[in-house]
Amino acid sequence: MDSLELTVITIVAMSAPLIFAVIGETITERVGVVNLSMEGTLLITALTGFAITIWTDSLYLGILSSALIGGFIAFIIVWINFRFYINQIAVGFIFTIFLWKLSSYLGGDFVRIPGPYLNKITIPMLSEIPFLGPIFFDNNILVLSSIILIPLSWFFLFRTNLGVNLRAVGENPIAADARGLSVMKYRFIYSVIGGILIGIGGATFSLEVKYGWSEGHTLNYGWIALAIVIFGGWNP
């Protein structure tokens, strides 16, 4: 394996958590919800994924727990907005600060504990393709899933009726409501889906990119992900 191939493999692997977070936020914002809690969500879900994995000795339970926490946080943000008419951006900032401090408080016992490793999945024949094979088809389930998620989410958003409805709700909720689409239902469902992906992104940090847990483990990656969403034009 030459240095270029090793460099690209490292880039692809380290991009995985950002891909989950960026696509999760893209779906959320496409449906008309701005989830600015992503910085805090990544921190608390990175801790959750690592802690549950240590407690249960199951990487997959750790990932699932992070996904559920991410979805729950997104649900609460949308619920507060609909129930109390509080600005989403303000709620997101409050959650970011709260979850950041909460992760620091709860994560003290997990600092410097060695992190578990995900086993690689080797896809027969595809993994033998020169250069591309070891990069994309000889990796763990999180990295493979993040790669697959890019074209899958693009196809969903721009080539399916559900994706068209989702974007309609985000771009013109009044017209979408006139067409019989439930704006509230769409925003709740797809914000939670986006939150789940962000949660998986948090778990990917502590179980793949930066093994283990430390205070501020994913600090600033949430803002980087938000910037990528904007500069990427809300397109996977």
PDB file of C-alpha atoms in Angstrom:
ATOM      1  CA  MET A   1       0.000   0.000   0.000  1.00  0.00           C
ATOM      2  CA  ASP A   2       1.620   3.256  -1.112  1.00  0.00           C
ATOM      3  CA  SER A   3       1.519   6.574   0.731  1.00  0.00           C
ATOM      4  CA  LEU A   4      -1.150   8.098  -1.540  1.00  0.00           C
ATOM      5  CA  GLU A   5      -3.490   5.172  -1.025  1.00  0.00           C
ATOM      6  CA  LEU A   6      -2.926   5.274   2.736  1.00  0.00           C
ATOM      7  CA  THR A   7      -3.616   9.022   2.777  1.00  0.00           C
ATOM      8  CA  VAL A   8      -6.890   8.643   0.880  1.00  0.00           C
ATOM      9  CA  ILE A   9      -7.987   5.765   3.130  1.00  0.00           C
ATOM     10  CA  THR A  10      -7.369   7.982   6.162  1.00  0.00           C
ATOM     11  CA  ILE A  11      -9.312  10.889   4.638  1.00  0.00           C
ATOM     12  CA  VAL A  12     -12.296   8.662   3.785  1.00  0.00           C
ATOM     13  CA  ALA A  13     -12.353   7.144   7.283  1.00  0.00           C
ATOM     14  CA  MET A  14     -12.040  10.492   9.071  1.00  0.00           C
ATOM     15  CA  SER A  15     -14.765  11.994   6.870  1.00  0.00           C
ATOM     16  CA  ALA A  16     -17.368   9.446   8.013  1.00  0.00           C
ATOM     17  CA  PRO A  17     -18.708  11.303  11.092  1.00  0.00           C
ATOM     18  CA  LEU A  18     -18.898  14.581   9.173  1.00  0.00           C
ATOM     19  CA  ILE A  19     -20.817  12.873   6.357  1.00  0.00           C
ATOM     20  CA  PHE A  20     -23.439  11.554   8.794  1.00  0.00           C
ATOM     21  CA  ALA A  21     -23.733  14.939  10.518  1.00  0.00           C
ATOM     22  CA  VAL A  22     -23.842  16.966   7.292  1.00  0.00           C
ATOM     23  CA  ILE A  23     -26.482  14.797   5.629  1.00  0.00           C
ATOM     24  CA  GLY A  24     -28.535  14.714   8.820  1.00  0.00           C
ATOM     25  CA  GLU A  25     -28.482  18.516   8.987  1.00  0.00           C
ATOM     26  CA  THR A  26     -29.160  18.797   5.250  1.00  0.00           C
ATOM     27  CA  ILE A  27     -32.348  16.730   5.571  1.00  0.00           C
ATOM     28  CA  THR A  28     -33.376  18.718   8.651  1.00  0.00           C
ATOM     29  CA  GLU A  29     -32.884  22.101   7.004  1.00  0.00           C
ATOM     30  CA  ARG A  30     -34.493  20.951   3.756  1.00  0.00           C
ATOM     31  CA  VAL A  31     -37.704  20.329   5.679  1.00  0.00           C
ATOM     32  CA  GLY A  32     -37.538  23.816   7.186  1.00  0.00           C
ATOM     33  CA  VAL A  33     -35.957  23.213  10.597  1.00  0.00           C
ATOM     34  CA  VAL A  34     -32.615  24.723  11.629  1.00  0.00           C
ATOM     35  CA  ASN A  35     -30.937  22.442  14.168  1.00  0.00           C
ATOM     36  CA  LEU A  36     -28.136  24.529  15.627  1.00  0.00           C
ATOM     37  CA  SER A  37     -27.697  22.078  18.482  1.00  0.00           C
ATOM     38  CA  MET A  38     -25.410  19.964  16.296  1.00  0.00           C
ATOM     39  CA  GLU A  39     -22.238  20.956  18.160  1.00  0.00           C
ATOM     40  CA  GLY A  40     -23.719  19.796  21.461  1.00  0.00           C
ATOM     41  CA  THR A  41     -25.499  16.819  19.913  1.00  0.00           C
ATOM     42  CA  LEU A  42     -22.243  15.460  18.489  1.00  0.00           C
ATOM     43  CA  LEU A  43     -20.581  15.770  21.906  1.00  0.00           C
ATOM     44  CA  ILE A  44     -23.314  14.030  23.898  1.00  0.00           C
ATOM     45  CA  THR A  45     -23.828  11.279  21.302  1.00  0.00           C
ATOM     46  CA  ALA A  46     -20.076  10.651  21.050  1.00  0.00           C
ATOM     47  CA  LEU A  47     -20.068  10.145  24.814  1.00  0.00           C
ATOM     48  CA  THR A  48     -23.223   8.028  24.707  1.00  0.00           C
ATOM     49  CA  GLY A  49     -21.907   5.745  21.980  1.00  0.00           C
ATOM     50  CA  PHE A  50     -18.641   5.167  23.810  1.00  0.00           C
ATOM     51  CA  ALA A  51     -20.188   4.781  27.279  1.00  0.00           C
ATOM     52  CA  ILE A  52     -22.880   2.307  26.183  1.00  0.00           C
ATOM     53  CA  THR A  53     -20.289   0.312  24.267  1.00  0.00           C
ATOM     54  CA  ILE A  54     -18.078   0.089  27.374  1.00  0.00           C
ATOM     55  CA  TRP A  55     -21.018  -0.871  29.604  1.00  0.00           C
ATOM     56  CA  THR A  56     -22.587  -3.452  27.292  1.00  0.00           C
ATOM     57  CA  ASP A  57     -19.514  -4.582  25.337  1.00  0.00           C
ATOM     58  CA  SER A  58     -21.577  -4.059  22.170  1.00  0.00           C
ATOM     59  CA  LEU A  59     -20.518  -1.527  19.549  1.00  0.00           C
ATOM     60  CA  TYR A  60     -23.866  -1.765  17.827  1.00  0.00           C
ATOM     61  CA  LEU A  61     -25.808  -0.941  21.005  1.00  0.00           C
ATOM     62  CA  GLY A  62     -23.540   2.064  21.410  1.00  0.00           C
ATOM     63  CA  ILE A  63     -24.293   3.259  17.881  1.00  0.00           C
ATOM     64  CA  LEU A  64     -28.034   2.634  18.342  1.00  0.00           C
ATOM     65  CA  SER A  65     -28.073   4.568  21.629  1.00  0.00           C
ATOM     66  CA  SER A  66     -26.355   7.540  20.007  1.00  0.00           C
ATOM     67  CA  ALA A  67     -28.854   7.468  17.143  1.00  0.00           C
ATOM     68  CA  LEU A  68     -31.793   7.470  19.574  1.00  0.00           C
ATOM     69  CA  ILE A  69     -30.342  10.342  21.614  1.00  0.00           C
ATOM     70  CA  GLY A  70     -29.737  12.378  18.437  1.00  0.00           C
ATOM     71  CA  GLY A  71     -33.298  11.780  17.253  1.00  0.00           C
ATOM     72  CA  PHE A  72     -34.730  12.658  20.671  1.00  0.00           C
ATOM     73  CA  ILE A  73     -32.832  15.957  20.827  1.00  0.00           C
ATOM     74  CA  ALA A  74     -34.117  16.908  17.357  1.00  0.00           C
ATOM     75  CA  PHE A  75     -37.667  15.979  18.390  1.00  0.00           C
ATOM     76  CA  ILE A  76     -37.481  18.201  21.488  1.00  0.00           C
ATOM     77  CA  ILE A  77     -36.217  21.178  19.444  1.00  0.00           C
ATOM     78  CA  VAL A  78     -39.094  20.894  16.958  1.00  0.00           C
ATOM     79  CA  TRP A  79     -41.628  20.302  19.745  1.00  0.00           C
ATOM     80  CA  ILE A  80     -40.509  23.418  21.639  1.00  0.00           C
ATOM     81  CA  ASN A  81     -40.789  25.446  18.428  1.00  0.00           C
ATOM     82  CA  PHE A  82     -44.316  24.198  17.649  1.00  0.00           C
ATOM     83  CA  ARG A  83     -45.578  24.185  21.232  1.00  0.00           C
ATOM     84  CA  PHE A  84     -44.127  27.440  22.549  1.00  0.00           C
ATOM     85  CA  TYR A  85     -43.259  29.285  19.295  1.00  0.00           C
ATOM     86  CA  ILE A  86     -39.676  29.795  20.470  1.00  0.00           C
ATOM     87  CA  ASN A  87     -37.147  30.523  17.751  1.00  0.00           C
ATOM     88  CA  GLN A  88     -35.368  27.356  16.551  1.00  0.00           C
ATOM     89  CA  ILE A  89     -31.993  29.094  16.388  1.00  0.00           C
ATOM     90  CA  ALA A  90     -32.229  30.277  19.993  1.00  0.00           C
ATOM     91  CA  VAL A  91     -33.269  26.815  21.177  1.00  0.00           C
ATOM     92  CA  GLY A  92     -30.402  25.251  19.210  1.00  0.00           C
ATOM     93  CA  PHE A  93     -27.802  27.525  20.807  1.00  0.00           C
ATOM     94  CA  ILE A  94     -29.160  26.781  24.288  1.00  0.00           C
ATOM     95  CA  PHE A  95     -29.034  23.038  23.610  1.00  0.00           C
ATOM     96  CA  THR A  96     -25.481  23.303  22.287  1.00  0.00           C
ATOM     97  CA  ILE A  97     -24.239  24.939  25.508  1.00  0.00           C
ATOM     98  CA  PHE A  98     -26.299  22.637  27.743  1.00  0.00           C
ATOM     99  CA  LEU A  99     -25.245  19.415  25.994  1.00  0.00           C
ATOM    100  CA  TRP A 100     -21.596  20.518  25.874  1.00  0.00           C
ATOM    101  CA  LYS A 101     -21.529  21.052  29.646  1.00  0.00           C
ATOM    102  CA  LEU A 102     -23.575  17.888  30.264  1.00  0.00           C
ATOM    103  CA  SER A 103     -21.130  15.781  28.254  1.00  0.00           C
ATOM    104  CA  SER A 104     -18.221  17.226  30.241  1.00  0.00           C
ATOM    105  CA  TYR A 105     -19.984  16.475  33.533  1.00  0.00           C
ATOM    106  CA  LEU A 106     -21.073  12.930  32.659  1.00  0.00           C
ATOM    107  CA  GLY A 107     -17.936  11.941  30.743  1.00  0.00           C
ATOM    108  CA  GLY A 108     -15.398  12.282  33.547  1.00  0.00           C
ATOM    109  CA  ASP A 109     -15.364   8.559  34.305  1.00  0.00           C
ATOM    110  CA  PHE A 110     -14.657   7.629  30.677  1.00  0.00           C
ATOM    111  CA  VAL A 111     -11.542   9.714  30.057  1.00  0.00           C
ATOM    112  CA  ARG A 112      -8.458   7.691  29.035  1.00  0.00           C
ATOM    113  CA  ILE A 113     -10.359   4.406  28.757  1.00  0.00           C
ATOM    114  CA  PRO A 114      -9.108   2.503  25.681  1.00  0.00           C
ATOM    115  CA  GLY A 115     -11.635   2.569  22.868  1.00  0.00           C
ATOM    116  CA  PRO A 116     -13.097  -0.503  21.142  1.00  0.00           C
ATOM    117  CA  TYR A 117     -12.471  -1.128  17.463  1.00  0.00           C
ATOM    118  CA  LEU A 118     -14.981  -1.908  14.728  1.00  0.00           C
ATOM    119  CA  ASN A 119     -14.072  -4.875  12.573  1.00  0.00           C
ATOM    120  CA  LYS A 120     -13.552  -4.318   8.877  1.00  0.00           C
ATOM    121  CA  ILE A 121     -16.029  -5.624   6.322  1.00  0.00           C
ATOM    122  CA  THR A 122     -14.385  -6.839   3.152  1.00  0.00           C
ATOM    123  CA  ILE A 123     -16.679  -6.929   0.102  1.00  0.00           C
ATOM    124  CA  PRO A 124     -15.567  -9.787  -2.178  1.00  0.00           C
ATOM    125  CA  MET A 125     -14.226  -8.829  -5.610  1.00  0.00           C
ATOM    126  CA  LEU A 126     -14.931  -5.114  -5.081  1.00  0.00           C
ATOM    127  CA  SER A 127     -12.208  -4.916  -2.436  1.00  0.00           C
ATOM    128  CA  GLU A 128      -9.730  -6.233  -5.025  1.00  0.00           C
ATOM    129  CA  ILE A 129     -10.214  -3.292  -7.404  1.00  0.00           C
ATOM    130  CA  PRO A 130      -6.872  -1.475  -7.670  1.00  0.00           C
ATOM    131  CA  PHE A 131      -6.635   1.647  -5.484  1.00  0.00           C
ATOM    132  CA  LEU A 132     -10.423   2.076  -4.996  1.00  0.00           C
ATOM    133  CA  GLY A 133     -11.018  -1.394  -3.537  1.00  0.00           C
ATOM    134  CA  PRO A 134      -9.077  -0.999  -0.254  1.00  0.00           C
ATOM    135  CA  ILE A 135     -10.373   2.555   0.161  1.00  0.00           C
ATOM    136  CA  PHE A 136     -14.102   2.023  -0.264  1.00  0.00           C
ATOM    137  CA  PHE A 137     -14.780  -1.718   0.009  1.00  0.00           C
ATOM    138  CA  ASP A 138     -12.491  -2.886   2.814  1.00  0.00           C
ATOM    139  CA  ASN A 139     -13.669  -0.828   5.750  1.00  0.00           C
ATOM    140  CA  ASN A 140     -15.916  -0.991   8.809  1.00  0.00           C
ATOM    141  CA  ILE A 141     -19.696  -0.659   8.700  1.00  0.00           C
ATOM    142  CA  LEU A 142     -19.752   3.026   9.713  1.00  0.00           C
ATOM    143  CA  VAL A 143     -17.387   4.164   6.968  1.00  0.00           C
ATOM    144  CA  LEU A 144     -19.125   1.991   4.367  1.00  0.00           C
ATOM    145  CA  SER A 145     -22.542   3.312   5.448  1.00  0.00           C
ATOM    146  CA  SER A 146     -21.376   6.923   5.233  1.00  0.00           C
ATOM    147  CA  ILE A 147     -20.168   6.397   1.661  1.00  0.00           C
ATOM    148  CA  ILE A 148     -23.426   4.740   0.615  1.00  0.00           C
ATOM    149  CA  LEU A 149     -25.452   7.470   2.355  1.00  0.00           C
ATOM    150  CA  ILE A 150     -24.214  10.223   0.014  1.00  0.00           C
ATOM    151  CA  PRO A 151     -25.809   8.998  -3.255  1.00  0.00           C
ATOM    152  CA  LEU A 152     -28.733   7.426  -1.386  1.00  0.00           C
ATOM    153  CA  SER A 153     -29.729  10.692   0.308  1.00  0.00           C
ATOM    154  CA  TRP A 154     -29.282  12.651  -2.936  1.00  0.00           C
ATOM    155  CA  PHE A 155     -31.550  10.216  -4.786  1.00  0.00           C
ATOM    156  CA  PHE A 156     -34.146  10.412  -2.016  1.00  0.00           C
ATOM    157  CA  LEU A 157     -34.213  14.212  -1.916  1.00  0.00           C
ATOM    158  CA  PHE A 158     -34.248  14.876  -5.653  1.00  0.00           C
ATOM    159  CA  ARG A 159     -35.617  11.762  -7.351  1.00  0.00           C
ATOM    160  CA  THR A 160     -38.510  10.544  -5.175  1.00  0.00           C
ATOM    161  CA  ASN A 161     -41.985  11.885  -4.403  1.00  0.00           C
ATOM    162  CA  LEU A 162     -41.258  11.831  -0.687  1.00  0.00           C
ATOM    163  CA  GLY A 163     -38.175  13.954  -1.284  1.00  0.00           C
ATOM    164  CA  VAL A 164     -40.147  16.436  -3.374  1.00  0.00           C
ATOM    165  CA  ASN A 165     -42.756  16.702  -0.613  1.00  0.00           C
ATOM    166  CA  LEU A 166     -40.039  17.164   1.993  1.00  0.00           C
ATOM    167  CA  ARG A 167     -38.473  20.026   0.052  1.00  0.00           C
ATOM    168  CA  ALA A 168     -41.895  21.565  -0.609  1.00  0.00           C
ATOM    169  CA  VAL A 169     -42.619  21.676   3.110  1.00  0.00           C
ATOM    170  CA  GLY A 170     -39.284  23.367   3.744  1.00  0.00           C
ATOM    171  CA  GLU A 171     -39.378  25.848   0.869  1.00  0.00           C
ATOM    172  CA  ASN A 172     -43.057  26.850   0.916  1.00  0.00           C
ATOM    173  CA  PRO A 173     -44.993  25.430   3.877  1.00  0.00           C
ATOM    174  CA  ILE A 174     -48.165  27.395   3.038  1.00  0.00           C
ATOM    175  CA  ALA A 175     -48.346  25.923  -0.470  1.00  0.00           C
ATOM    176  CA  ALA A 176     -47.483  22.465   0.892  1.00  0.00           C
ATOM    177  CA  ASP A 177     -50.298  22.740   3.432  1.00  0.00           C
ATOM    178  CA  ALA A 178     -52.698  23.780   0.665  1.00  0.00           C
ATOM    179  CA  ARG A 179     -51.724  20.594  -1.208  1.00  0.00           C
ATOM    180  CA  GLY A 180     -52.742  18.548   1.824  1.00  0.00           C
ATOM    181  CA  LEU A 181     -49.286  17.895   3.243  1.00  0.00           C
ATOM    182  CA  SER A 182     -49.013  17.999   7.023  1.00  0.00           C
ATOM    183  CA  VAL A 183     -46.200  20.464   7.641  1.00  0.00           C
ATOM    184  CA  MET A 184     -45.961  19.548  11.309  1.00  0.00           C
ATOM    185  CA  LYS A 185     -45.796  15.799  10.621  1.00  0.00           C
ATOM    186  CA  TYR A 186     -43.146  16.178   7.929  1.00  0.00           C
ATOM    187  CA  ARG A 187     -41.013  18.430  10.098  1.00  0.00           C
ATOM    188  CA  PHE A 188     -41.206  16.118  13.079  1.00  0.00           C
ATOM    189  CA  ILE A 189     -40.435  12.950  11.092  1.00  0.00           C
ATOM    190  CA  TYR A 190     -37.564  14.274   9.010  1.00  0.00           C
ATOM    191  CA  SER A 191     -36.018  16.322  11.794  1.00  0.00           C
ATOM    192  CA  VAL A 192     -35.880  13.156  13.903  1.00  0.00           C
ATOM    193  CA  ILE A 193     -34.331  11.242  10.977  1.00  0.00           C
ATOM    194  CA  GLY A 194     -31.770  14.025  10.603  1.00  0.00           C
ATOM    195  CA  GLY A 195     -31.096  13.911  14.342  1.00  0.00           C
ATOM    196  CA  ILE A 196     -30.585  10.148  14.183  1.00  0.00           C
ATOM    197  CA  LEU A 197     -27.933  10.606  11.495  1.00  0.00           C
ATOM    198  CA  ILE A 198     -26.215  13.319  13.539  1.00  0.00           C
ATOM    199  CA  GLY A 199     -26.262  10.953  16.515  1.00  0.00           C
ATOM    200  CA  ILE A 200     -24.607   8.227  14.448  1.00  0.00           C
ATOM    201  CA  GLY A 201     -22.031  10.827  13.434  1.00  0.00           C
ATOM    202  CA  GLY A 202     -21.271  11.442  17.108  1.00  0.00           C
ATOM    203  CA  ALA A 203     -20.830   7.720  17.739  1.00  0.00           C
ATOM    204  CA  THR A 204     -18.561   7.485  14.708  1.00  0.00           C
ATOM    205  CA  PHE A 205     -16.205  10.026  16.264  1.00  0.00           C
ATOM    206  CA  SER A 206     -15.678   8.074  19.480  1.00  0.00           C
ATOM    207  CA  LEU A 207     -15.794   4.598  17.918  1.00  0.00           C
ATOM    208  CA  GLU A 208     -13.884   5.217  14.688  1.00  0.00           C
ATOM    209  CA  VAL A 209     -12.080   8.549  14.275  1.00  0.00           C
ATOM    210  CA  LYS A 210     -11.029   9.526  17.815  1.00  0.00           C
ATOM    211  CA  TYR A 211     -11.236   6.342  19.850  1.00  0.00           C
ATOM    212  CA  GLY A 212     -12.477   6.848  23.388  1.00  0.00           C
ATOM    213  CA  TRP A 213     -13.690   9.966  25.132  1.00  0.00           C
ATOM    214  CA  SER A 214     -12.186  13.232  26.330  1.00  0.00           C
ATOM    215  CA  GLU A 215     -13.708  16.575  27.299  1.00  0.00           C
ATOM    216  CA  GLY A 216     -14.649  18.510  24.172  1.00  0.00           C
ATOM    217  CA  HIS A 217     -14.098  15.349  22.144  1.00  0.00           C
ATOM    218  CA  THR A 218     -15.804  16.648  18.985  1.00  0.00           C
ATOM    219  CA  LEU A 219     -15.514  20.361  19.751  1.00  0.00           C
ATOM    220  CA  ASN A 220     -15.995  22.620  16.694  1.00  0.00           C
ATOM    221  CA  TYR A 221     -16.865  19.730  14.365  1.00  0.00           C
ATOM    222  CA  GLY A 222     -20.537  20.683  14.657  1.00  0.00           C
ATOM    223  CA  TRP A 223     -19.844  24.179  13.351  1.00  0.00           C
ATOM    224  CA  ILE A 224     -17.685  22.727  10.575  1.00  0.00           C
ATOM    225  CA  ALA A 225     -20.558  20.446   9.568  1.00  0.00           C
ATOM    226  CA  LEU A 226     -22.972  23.396   9.529  1.00  0.00           C
ATOM    227  CA  ALA A 227     -20.572  25.328   7.289  1.00  0.00           C
ATOM    228  CA  ILE A 228     -20.333  22.369   4.908  1.00  0.00           C
ATOM    229  CA  VAL A 229     -24.141  22.213   4.675  1.00  0.00           C
ATOM    230  CA  ILE A 230     -24.308  25.889   3.730  1.00  0.00           C
ATOM    231  CA  PHE A 231     -21.363  25.928   1.313  1.00  0.00           C
ATOM    232  CA  GLY A 232     -22.627  22.664  -0.181  1.00  0.00           C
ATOM    233  CA  GLY A 233     -25.903  24.338  -1.084  1.00  0.00           C
ATOM    234  CA  TRP A 234     -27.973  21.882   1.020  1.00  0.00           C
ATOM    235  CA  ASN A 235     -27.153  19.146  -1.492  1.00  0.00           C
ATOM    236  CA  PRO A 236     -25.626  15.823  -0.368  1.00  0.00           C
TER     237      PRO A 236
END
